[in-house]
Every structure is written in structure tokens, then in C-alpha cells.
Short mmCIF file of C-alpha atoms in Angstrom, two decimals:
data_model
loop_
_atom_site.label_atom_id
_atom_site.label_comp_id
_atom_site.label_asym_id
_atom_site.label_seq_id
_atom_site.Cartn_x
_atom_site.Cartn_y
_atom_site.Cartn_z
CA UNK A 20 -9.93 -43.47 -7.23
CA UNK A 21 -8.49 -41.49 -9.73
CA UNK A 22 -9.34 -37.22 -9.29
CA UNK A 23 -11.85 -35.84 -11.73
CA UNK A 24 -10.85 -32.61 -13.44
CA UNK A 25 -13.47 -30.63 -11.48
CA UNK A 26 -11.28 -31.43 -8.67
CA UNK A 27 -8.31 -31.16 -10.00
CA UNK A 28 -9.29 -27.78 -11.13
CA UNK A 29 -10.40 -26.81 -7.09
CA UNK A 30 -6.74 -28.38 -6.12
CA UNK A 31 -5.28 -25.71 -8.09
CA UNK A 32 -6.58 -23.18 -7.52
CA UNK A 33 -6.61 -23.52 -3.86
CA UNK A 34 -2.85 -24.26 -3.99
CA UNK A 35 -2.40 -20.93 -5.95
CA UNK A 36 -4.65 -18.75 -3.62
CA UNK A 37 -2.91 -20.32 -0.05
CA UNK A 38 0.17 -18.28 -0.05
CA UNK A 39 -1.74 -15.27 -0.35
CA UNK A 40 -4.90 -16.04 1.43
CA UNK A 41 -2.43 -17.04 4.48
CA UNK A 42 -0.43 -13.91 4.11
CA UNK A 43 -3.41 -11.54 4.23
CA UNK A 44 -4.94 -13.29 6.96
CA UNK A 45 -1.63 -13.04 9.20
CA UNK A 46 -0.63 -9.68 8.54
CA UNK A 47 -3.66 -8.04 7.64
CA UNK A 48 -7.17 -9.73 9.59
CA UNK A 49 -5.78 -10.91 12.61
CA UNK A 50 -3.72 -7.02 12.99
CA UNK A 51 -7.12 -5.53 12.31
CA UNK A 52 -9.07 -7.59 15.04
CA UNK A 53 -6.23 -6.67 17.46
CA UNK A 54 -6.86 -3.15 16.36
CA UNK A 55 -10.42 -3.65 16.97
CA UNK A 56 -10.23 -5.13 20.18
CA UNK A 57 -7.95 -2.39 21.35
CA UNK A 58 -10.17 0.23 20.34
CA UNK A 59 -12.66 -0.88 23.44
CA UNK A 60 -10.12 -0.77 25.91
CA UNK A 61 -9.02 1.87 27.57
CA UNK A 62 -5.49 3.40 28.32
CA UNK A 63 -3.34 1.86 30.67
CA UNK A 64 -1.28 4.12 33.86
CA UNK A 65 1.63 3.64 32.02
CA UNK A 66 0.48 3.58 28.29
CA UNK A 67 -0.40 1.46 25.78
CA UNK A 68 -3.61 -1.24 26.62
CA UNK A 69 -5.63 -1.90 29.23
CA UNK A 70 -8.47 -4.52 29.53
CA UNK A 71 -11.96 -3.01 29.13
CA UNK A 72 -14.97 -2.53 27.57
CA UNK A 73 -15.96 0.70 26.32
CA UNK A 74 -16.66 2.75 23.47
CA UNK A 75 -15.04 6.14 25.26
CA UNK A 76 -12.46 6.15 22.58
CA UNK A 77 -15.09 6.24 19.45
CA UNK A 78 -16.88 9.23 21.43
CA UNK A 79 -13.51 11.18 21.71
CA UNK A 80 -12.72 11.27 18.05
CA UNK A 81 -13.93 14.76 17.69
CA UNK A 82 -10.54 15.79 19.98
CA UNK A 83 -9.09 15.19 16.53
CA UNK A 84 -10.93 16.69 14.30
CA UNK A 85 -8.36 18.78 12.81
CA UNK A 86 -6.38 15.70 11.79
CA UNK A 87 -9.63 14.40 9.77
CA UNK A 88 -10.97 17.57 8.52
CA UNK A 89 -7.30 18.24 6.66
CA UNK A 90 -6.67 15.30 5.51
CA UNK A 91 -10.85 14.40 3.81
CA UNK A 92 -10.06 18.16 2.32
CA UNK A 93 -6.61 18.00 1.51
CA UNK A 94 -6.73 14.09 -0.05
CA UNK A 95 -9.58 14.52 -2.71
CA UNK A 96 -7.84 18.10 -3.64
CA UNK A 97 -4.74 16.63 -4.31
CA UNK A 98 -6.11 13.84 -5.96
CA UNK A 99 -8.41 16.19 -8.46
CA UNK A 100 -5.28 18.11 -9.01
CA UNK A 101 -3.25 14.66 -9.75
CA UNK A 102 -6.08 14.23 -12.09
CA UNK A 103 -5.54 17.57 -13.62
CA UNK A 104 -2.12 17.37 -14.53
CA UNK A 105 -2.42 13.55 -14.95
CA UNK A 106 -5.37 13.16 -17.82
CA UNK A 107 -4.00 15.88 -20.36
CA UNK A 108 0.16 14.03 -19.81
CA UNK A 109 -1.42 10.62 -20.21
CA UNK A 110 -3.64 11.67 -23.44
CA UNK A 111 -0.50 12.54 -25.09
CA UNK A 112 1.87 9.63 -24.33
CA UNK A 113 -1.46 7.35 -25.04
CA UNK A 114 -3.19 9.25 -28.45
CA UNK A 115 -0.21 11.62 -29.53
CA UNK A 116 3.16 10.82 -28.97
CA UNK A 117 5.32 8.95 -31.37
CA UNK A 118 5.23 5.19 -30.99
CA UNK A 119 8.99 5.09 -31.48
CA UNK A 120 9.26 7.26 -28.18
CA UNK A 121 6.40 6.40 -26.14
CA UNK A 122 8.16 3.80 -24.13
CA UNK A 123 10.66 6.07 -23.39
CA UNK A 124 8.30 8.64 -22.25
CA UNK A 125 6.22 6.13 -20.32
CA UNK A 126 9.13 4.94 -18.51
CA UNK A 127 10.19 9.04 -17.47
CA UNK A 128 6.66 8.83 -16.02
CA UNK A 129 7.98 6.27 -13.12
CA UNK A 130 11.92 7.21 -12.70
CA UNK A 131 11.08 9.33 -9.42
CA UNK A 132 9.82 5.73 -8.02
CA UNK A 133 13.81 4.88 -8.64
CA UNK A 134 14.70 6.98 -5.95
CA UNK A 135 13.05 7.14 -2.69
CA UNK A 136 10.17 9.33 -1.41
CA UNK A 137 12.25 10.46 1.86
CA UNK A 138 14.94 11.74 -0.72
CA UNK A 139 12.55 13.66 -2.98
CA UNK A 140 10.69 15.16 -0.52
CA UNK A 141 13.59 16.34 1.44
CA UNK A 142 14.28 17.77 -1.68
CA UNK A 143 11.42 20.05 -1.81
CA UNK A 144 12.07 20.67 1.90
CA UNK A 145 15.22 22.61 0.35
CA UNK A 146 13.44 23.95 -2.65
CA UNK A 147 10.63 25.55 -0.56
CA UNK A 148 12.75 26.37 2.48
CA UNK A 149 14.38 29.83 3.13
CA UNK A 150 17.48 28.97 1.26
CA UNK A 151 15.24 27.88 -2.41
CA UNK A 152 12.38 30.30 -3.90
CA UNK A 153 11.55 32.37 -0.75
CA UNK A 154 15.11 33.42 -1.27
CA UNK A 155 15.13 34.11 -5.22
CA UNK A 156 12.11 36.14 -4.26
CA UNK A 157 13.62 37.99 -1.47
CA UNK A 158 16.33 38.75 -4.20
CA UNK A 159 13.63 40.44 -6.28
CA UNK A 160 11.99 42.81 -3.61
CA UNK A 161 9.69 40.47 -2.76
CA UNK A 162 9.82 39.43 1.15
CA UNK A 163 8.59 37.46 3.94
CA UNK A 164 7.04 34.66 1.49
CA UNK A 165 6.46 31.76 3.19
CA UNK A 166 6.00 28.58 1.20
CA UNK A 167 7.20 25.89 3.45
CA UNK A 168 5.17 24.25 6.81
CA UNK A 169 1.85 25.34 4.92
CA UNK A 170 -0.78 23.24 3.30
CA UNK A 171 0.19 24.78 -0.35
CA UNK A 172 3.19 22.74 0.28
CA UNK A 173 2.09 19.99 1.41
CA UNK A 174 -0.59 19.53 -1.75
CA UNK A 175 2.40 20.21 -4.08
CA UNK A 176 4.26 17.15 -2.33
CA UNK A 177 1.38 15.37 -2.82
CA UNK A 178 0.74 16.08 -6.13
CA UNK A 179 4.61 15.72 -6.88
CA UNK A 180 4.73 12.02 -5.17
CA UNK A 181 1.61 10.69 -6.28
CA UNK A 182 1.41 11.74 -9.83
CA UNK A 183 2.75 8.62 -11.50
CA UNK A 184 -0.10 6.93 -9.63
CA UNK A 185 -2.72 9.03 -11.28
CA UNK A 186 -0.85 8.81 -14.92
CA UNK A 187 -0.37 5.25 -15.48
CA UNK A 188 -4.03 3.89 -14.83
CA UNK A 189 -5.46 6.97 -17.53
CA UNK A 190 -2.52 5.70 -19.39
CA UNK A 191 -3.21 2.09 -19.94
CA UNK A 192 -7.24 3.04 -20.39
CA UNK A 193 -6.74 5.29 -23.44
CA UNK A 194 -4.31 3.29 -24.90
CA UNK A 195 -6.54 0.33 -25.38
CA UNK A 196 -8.97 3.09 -26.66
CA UNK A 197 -10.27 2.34 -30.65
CA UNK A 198 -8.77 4.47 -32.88
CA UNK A 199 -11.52 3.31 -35.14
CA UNK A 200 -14.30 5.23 -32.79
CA UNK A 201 -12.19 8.18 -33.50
CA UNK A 202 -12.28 8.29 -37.06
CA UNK A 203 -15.97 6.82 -37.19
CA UNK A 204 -16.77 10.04 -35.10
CA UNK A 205 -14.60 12.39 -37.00
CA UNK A 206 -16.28 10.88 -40.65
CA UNK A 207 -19.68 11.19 -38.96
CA UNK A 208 -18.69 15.51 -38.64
CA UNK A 209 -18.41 15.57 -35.02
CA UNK A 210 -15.63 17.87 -34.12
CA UNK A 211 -12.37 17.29 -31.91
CA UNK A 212 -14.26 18.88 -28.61
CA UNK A 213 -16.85 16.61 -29.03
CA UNK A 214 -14.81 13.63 -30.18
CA UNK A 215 -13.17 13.98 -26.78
CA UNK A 216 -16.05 14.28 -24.44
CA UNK A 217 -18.49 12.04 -26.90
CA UNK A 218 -16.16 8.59 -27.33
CA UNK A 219 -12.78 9.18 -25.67
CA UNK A 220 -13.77 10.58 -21.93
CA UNK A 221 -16.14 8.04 -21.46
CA UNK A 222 -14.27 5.40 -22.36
CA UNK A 223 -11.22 6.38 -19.96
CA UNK A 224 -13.73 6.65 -17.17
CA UNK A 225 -12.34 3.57 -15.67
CA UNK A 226 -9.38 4.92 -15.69
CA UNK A 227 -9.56 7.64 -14.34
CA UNK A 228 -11.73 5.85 -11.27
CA UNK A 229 -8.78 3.97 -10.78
CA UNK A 230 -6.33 6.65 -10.32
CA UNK A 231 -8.83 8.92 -8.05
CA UNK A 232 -9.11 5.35 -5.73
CA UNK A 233 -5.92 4.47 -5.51
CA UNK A 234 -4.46 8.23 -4.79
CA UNK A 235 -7.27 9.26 -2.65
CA UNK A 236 -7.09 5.84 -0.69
CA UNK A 237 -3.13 6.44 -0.16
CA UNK A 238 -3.93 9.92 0.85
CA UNK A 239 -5.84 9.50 3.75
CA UNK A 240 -3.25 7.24 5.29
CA UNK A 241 -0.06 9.79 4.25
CA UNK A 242 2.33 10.66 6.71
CA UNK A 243 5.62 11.39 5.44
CA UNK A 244 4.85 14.63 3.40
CA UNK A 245 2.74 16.48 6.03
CA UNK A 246 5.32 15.61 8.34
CA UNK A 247 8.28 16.95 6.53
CA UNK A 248 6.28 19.74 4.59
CA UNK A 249 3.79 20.83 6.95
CA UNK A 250 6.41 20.93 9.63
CA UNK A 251 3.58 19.39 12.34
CA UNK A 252 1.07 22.48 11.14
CA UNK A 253 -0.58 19.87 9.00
CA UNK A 254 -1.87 17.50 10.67
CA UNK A 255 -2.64 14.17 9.00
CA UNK A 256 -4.66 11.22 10.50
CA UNK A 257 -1.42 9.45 9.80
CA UNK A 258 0.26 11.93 11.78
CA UNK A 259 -2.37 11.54 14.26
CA UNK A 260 -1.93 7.75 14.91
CA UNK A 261 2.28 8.37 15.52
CA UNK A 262 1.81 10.80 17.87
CA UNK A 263 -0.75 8.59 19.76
CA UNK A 264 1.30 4.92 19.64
CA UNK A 265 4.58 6.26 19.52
CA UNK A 266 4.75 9.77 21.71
CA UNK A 267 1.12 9.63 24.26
CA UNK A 268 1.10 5.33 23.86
CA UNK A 269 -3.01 5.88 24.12
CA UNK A 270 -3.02 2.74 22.10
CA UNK A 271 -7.20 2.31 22.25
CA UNK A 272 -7.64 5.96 20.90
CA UNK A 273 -5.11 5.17 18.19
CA UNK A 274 -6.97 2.08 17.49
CA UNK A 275 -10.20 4.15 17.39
CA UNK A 276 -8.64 6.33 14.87
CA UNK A 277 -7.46 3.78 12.93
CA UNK A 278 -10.85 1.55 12.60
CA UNK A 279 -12.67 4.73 11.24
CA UNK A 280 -10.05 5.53 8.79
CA UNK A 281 -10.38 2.00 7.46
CA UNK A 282 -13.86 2.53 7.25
CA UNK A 283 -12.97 5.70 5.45
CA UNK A 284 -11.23 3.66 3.21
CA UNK A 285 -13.59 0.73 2.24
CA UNK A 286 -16.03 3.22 1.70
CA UNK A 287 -14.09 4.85 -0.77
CA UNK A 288 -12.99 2.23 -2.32
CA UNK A 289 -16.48 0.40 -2.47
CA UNK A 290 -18.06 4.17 -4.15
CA UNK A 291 -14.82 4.02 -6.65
CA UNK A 292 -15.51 0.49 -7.88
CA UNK A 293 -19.33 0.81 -7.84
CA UNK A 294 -19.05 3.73 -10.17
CA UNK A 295 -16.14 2.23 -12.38
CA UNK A 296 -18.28 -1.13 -12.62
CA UNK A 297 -21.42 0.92 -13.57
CA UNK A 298 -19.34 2.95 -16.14
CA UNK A 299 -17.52 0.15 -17.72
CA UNK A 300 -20.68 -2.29 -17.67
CA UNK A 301 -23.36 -0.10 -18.79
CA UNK A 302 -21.68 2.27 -20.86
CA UNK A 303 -22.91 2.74 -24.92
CA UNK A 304 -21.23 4.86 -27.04
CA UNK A 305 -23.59 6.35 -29.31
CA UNK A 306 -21.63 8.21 -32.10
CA UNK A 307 -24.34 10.13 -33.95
#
């Protein structure tokens, strides 16, 4: 009995979507259930897991509250500061730079991901040490400036690592953007200012939800740049979870840890799509 197309169709795409749908479940689902499961347990004599039932772990998450508080502060900072620097760079290569160059420029935008993030942030680990600008400064009269192990350095590692992230999502958004809204709302008088926040802000919106998901969502797993730039005086939750599997081996309160801050997560990203959907499917640009 030869297949109709309908099925055909279903063949396909099921044949497409395996590979994947096997890989998440494998290395993402079945790690999280173990993750759950150890979360109820409790800590064995010698470390790691030990068979139980209880929800101990959960109630001692306030014993590391200082890991959460800095990084739910420190994430959406440095991602409103990505954003910052990010909207104004990606406007330009986007609306104003020369087409002949723009490819160059764009590509600029991702050469630190050539080289990687260990590298670059020992890098600023040098540059913010006693031996970079403390020293120039101590050169000028100015003394006892302390820039590195603080959370001033740690934001500007963030904001130095996860800028790209921020640009390139702003990026592709405005430079789908209409040019013909532009000149409609510059014929119909309206002036740059309100050009900008009238047609072109609201129509990089999406954009812009993008970048703010995807940094803040990296953020609050980070681990490398408040360990090297916060010198263990910033404490991450990613920080948090190394010190707990790989130094104490409580491996239920590290699971504990870990289920909230993928909870954290999905609820982040569920707020970030809701508000890009609502923007992108509801939005009217009224030029008058």
C-alpha cells in the first residue's frame, strides 16, 4: 500500500527531529530528573548522595543567599549595560554605516569569539591587576585604587564577554527595518527624535528582547568571570554549585540550587518571549 503524502510528510519530519529530540532527551531531561531526584536526598557521610526523601535542601537555600542576591542584581545590570553600549553600535552598523564596510564591521563585532573567554579574561585580570591601571594611577599621585576582585570588575567582564551577544540580535532586527517607514515619517514632518522612538524603537523591540534573554539567561549561570575577576568576593550561583559538587560534595544542596536556578531561567525566558511575541504580534505603527 503505497504511503500517502500526509505520511510521507510525518516520516520526514520525524526523521529530521530524532537526532535532536534524542540528544536533548539524553543529555538534557534525563540529567535534569537526576538533578531532581538528588535534590530530595540528603548528603551522604562521605559526600555526594544519599537515599532519602526530604525537602531539607529547598529550606536551606537562604544559607546562600549571597550567591543569588549578586548574581539576580549583577545579571540584569550587566545585561542593561550590554544593552547600552549594544543598541547605539548596532544602529550604526545596521542604519549608518557604509554598505561597502558593514560586513567588515559586523564581522569585528564577533573576532573576540576567535579567541577564547579564559584568554580574554585573564587578560583583564592583568589590565585591572596591580601591575595595569592601578599602577598608571599610582604613577599619577593617585593610590590604593583597587579595581580588581570587586563587582565593578566583574560587570566590566561581563559586559566585555557578552557584548557581541547583545549586538548581533539588535543588529539583524534593524537591518530588516523599512527604510521606507523612515522617509514616510520624515515626509510626514516628524523629526529624527521622534522618527527613532515613533517607527524604529518599536520595531527593534524584538530585538532587543532577544539580546536581554539570551545575556541575562547566560548570566545567571556565569562562572568563569566572577571567579577570575571577583577573586571568590563575588559569589555567583555558578560559583555556588562548584564549591558544593566539587569542594563540600553536598550533591542534594547543589541539586537544590540548581533546580531553582532553572526555574530562574524558564521564567525568564517564558517573560522574554511573552513580551517579544506580544510586541512583534500586536504591534501597529501609526506614523501620523
Amino acid at each position: 500500500m503505497p504511503l500517502t503524502m500526509t505520511t510521507k510528510r510525518r516520516l520526514v519530519t520525524t526523521a529530521l527531529l530524532a537526532p535532536a529530540s534524542v540528544w536533548l532527551f539524553v543529555f538534557l531531561v534525563l540529567p535534569f530528573i537526576a538533578m531532581m531526584v538528588f535534590s530530595v536526598g540528603e548528603r551522604g557521610p562521605a559526600g555526594g548522595y544519599q537515599t532519602a526523601f526530604t525537602f531539607a535542601q529547598y529550606a536551606n537555600l537562604p544559607a546562600r543567599s549571597a550567591a543569588y542576591w549578586n548574581t539576580l542584581m549583577l545579571a540584569p545590570v550587566g545585561a542593561f549595560v550590554c544593552l547600552i553600549v549594544a543598541y547605539p553600535t548596532a544602529y550604526y552598523l545596521a542604519v549608518k554605516a557604509n554598505p561597502r564596510y558593514r560586513l567588515l564591521l559586523v564581522s569585528l563585532v564577533v573576532v573576540p569569539f576567535w579567541t577564547s573567554l579564559l584568554v580574554r579574561t585573564y587578560a583583564w585580570m592583568y589590565i585591572l591587576g596591580s601591575r595595569g591601571i592601578p599602577n598608571l594611577l599610582d604613577m599619577i599621585g593617585i593610590e590604593d585604587v583597587r579595581l580588581l576582585n570587586t563587582p565593578g570588575a566583574v560587570l566590566l567582564g561581563i559586559v566585555y564577554g557578552y557584548l557581541p551577544l547583545m549586538i548581533m540580535p539588535i543588529y539583524v532586527s534593524l537591518e530588516k527595518l523599512d527604510r521606507r517607514l523612515l522617509e514616510a515619517s520624515a515626509d510626514l514632518g516628524a523629526k529624527p527624535v521622534s522618527t527613532f522612538f515613533s517607527v524604529t524603537l518599536p520595531l527593534s523591540l524584538p530585538g532587543v528582547m532577544t539580546g536581554v534573554a539570551l545575556v541575562t539567561i547566560l548570566l545567571l549561570g556565569e562562572y568563569l568571570i566572577p571567579q577570575l575577576l571577583g577573586g571568590g568576593k563575588v559569589f555567583f550561583i555558578g560559583n555556588a554549585l562548584v564549591d558544593l559538587f566539587l569542594q563540600s560534595r553536598n550533591w542534594p544542596f547543589g541539586s537544590a540550587i540548581a533546580v531553582t536556578l532553572v526555574a530562574i531561567v524558564v521564567v525568564v525566558l517564558m517573560v522574554a518571549m511573552r513580551i517579544a511575541w506580544r510586541i512583534s504580534g500586536t504591534r501597529q505603527v501609526d506614523l501620523v
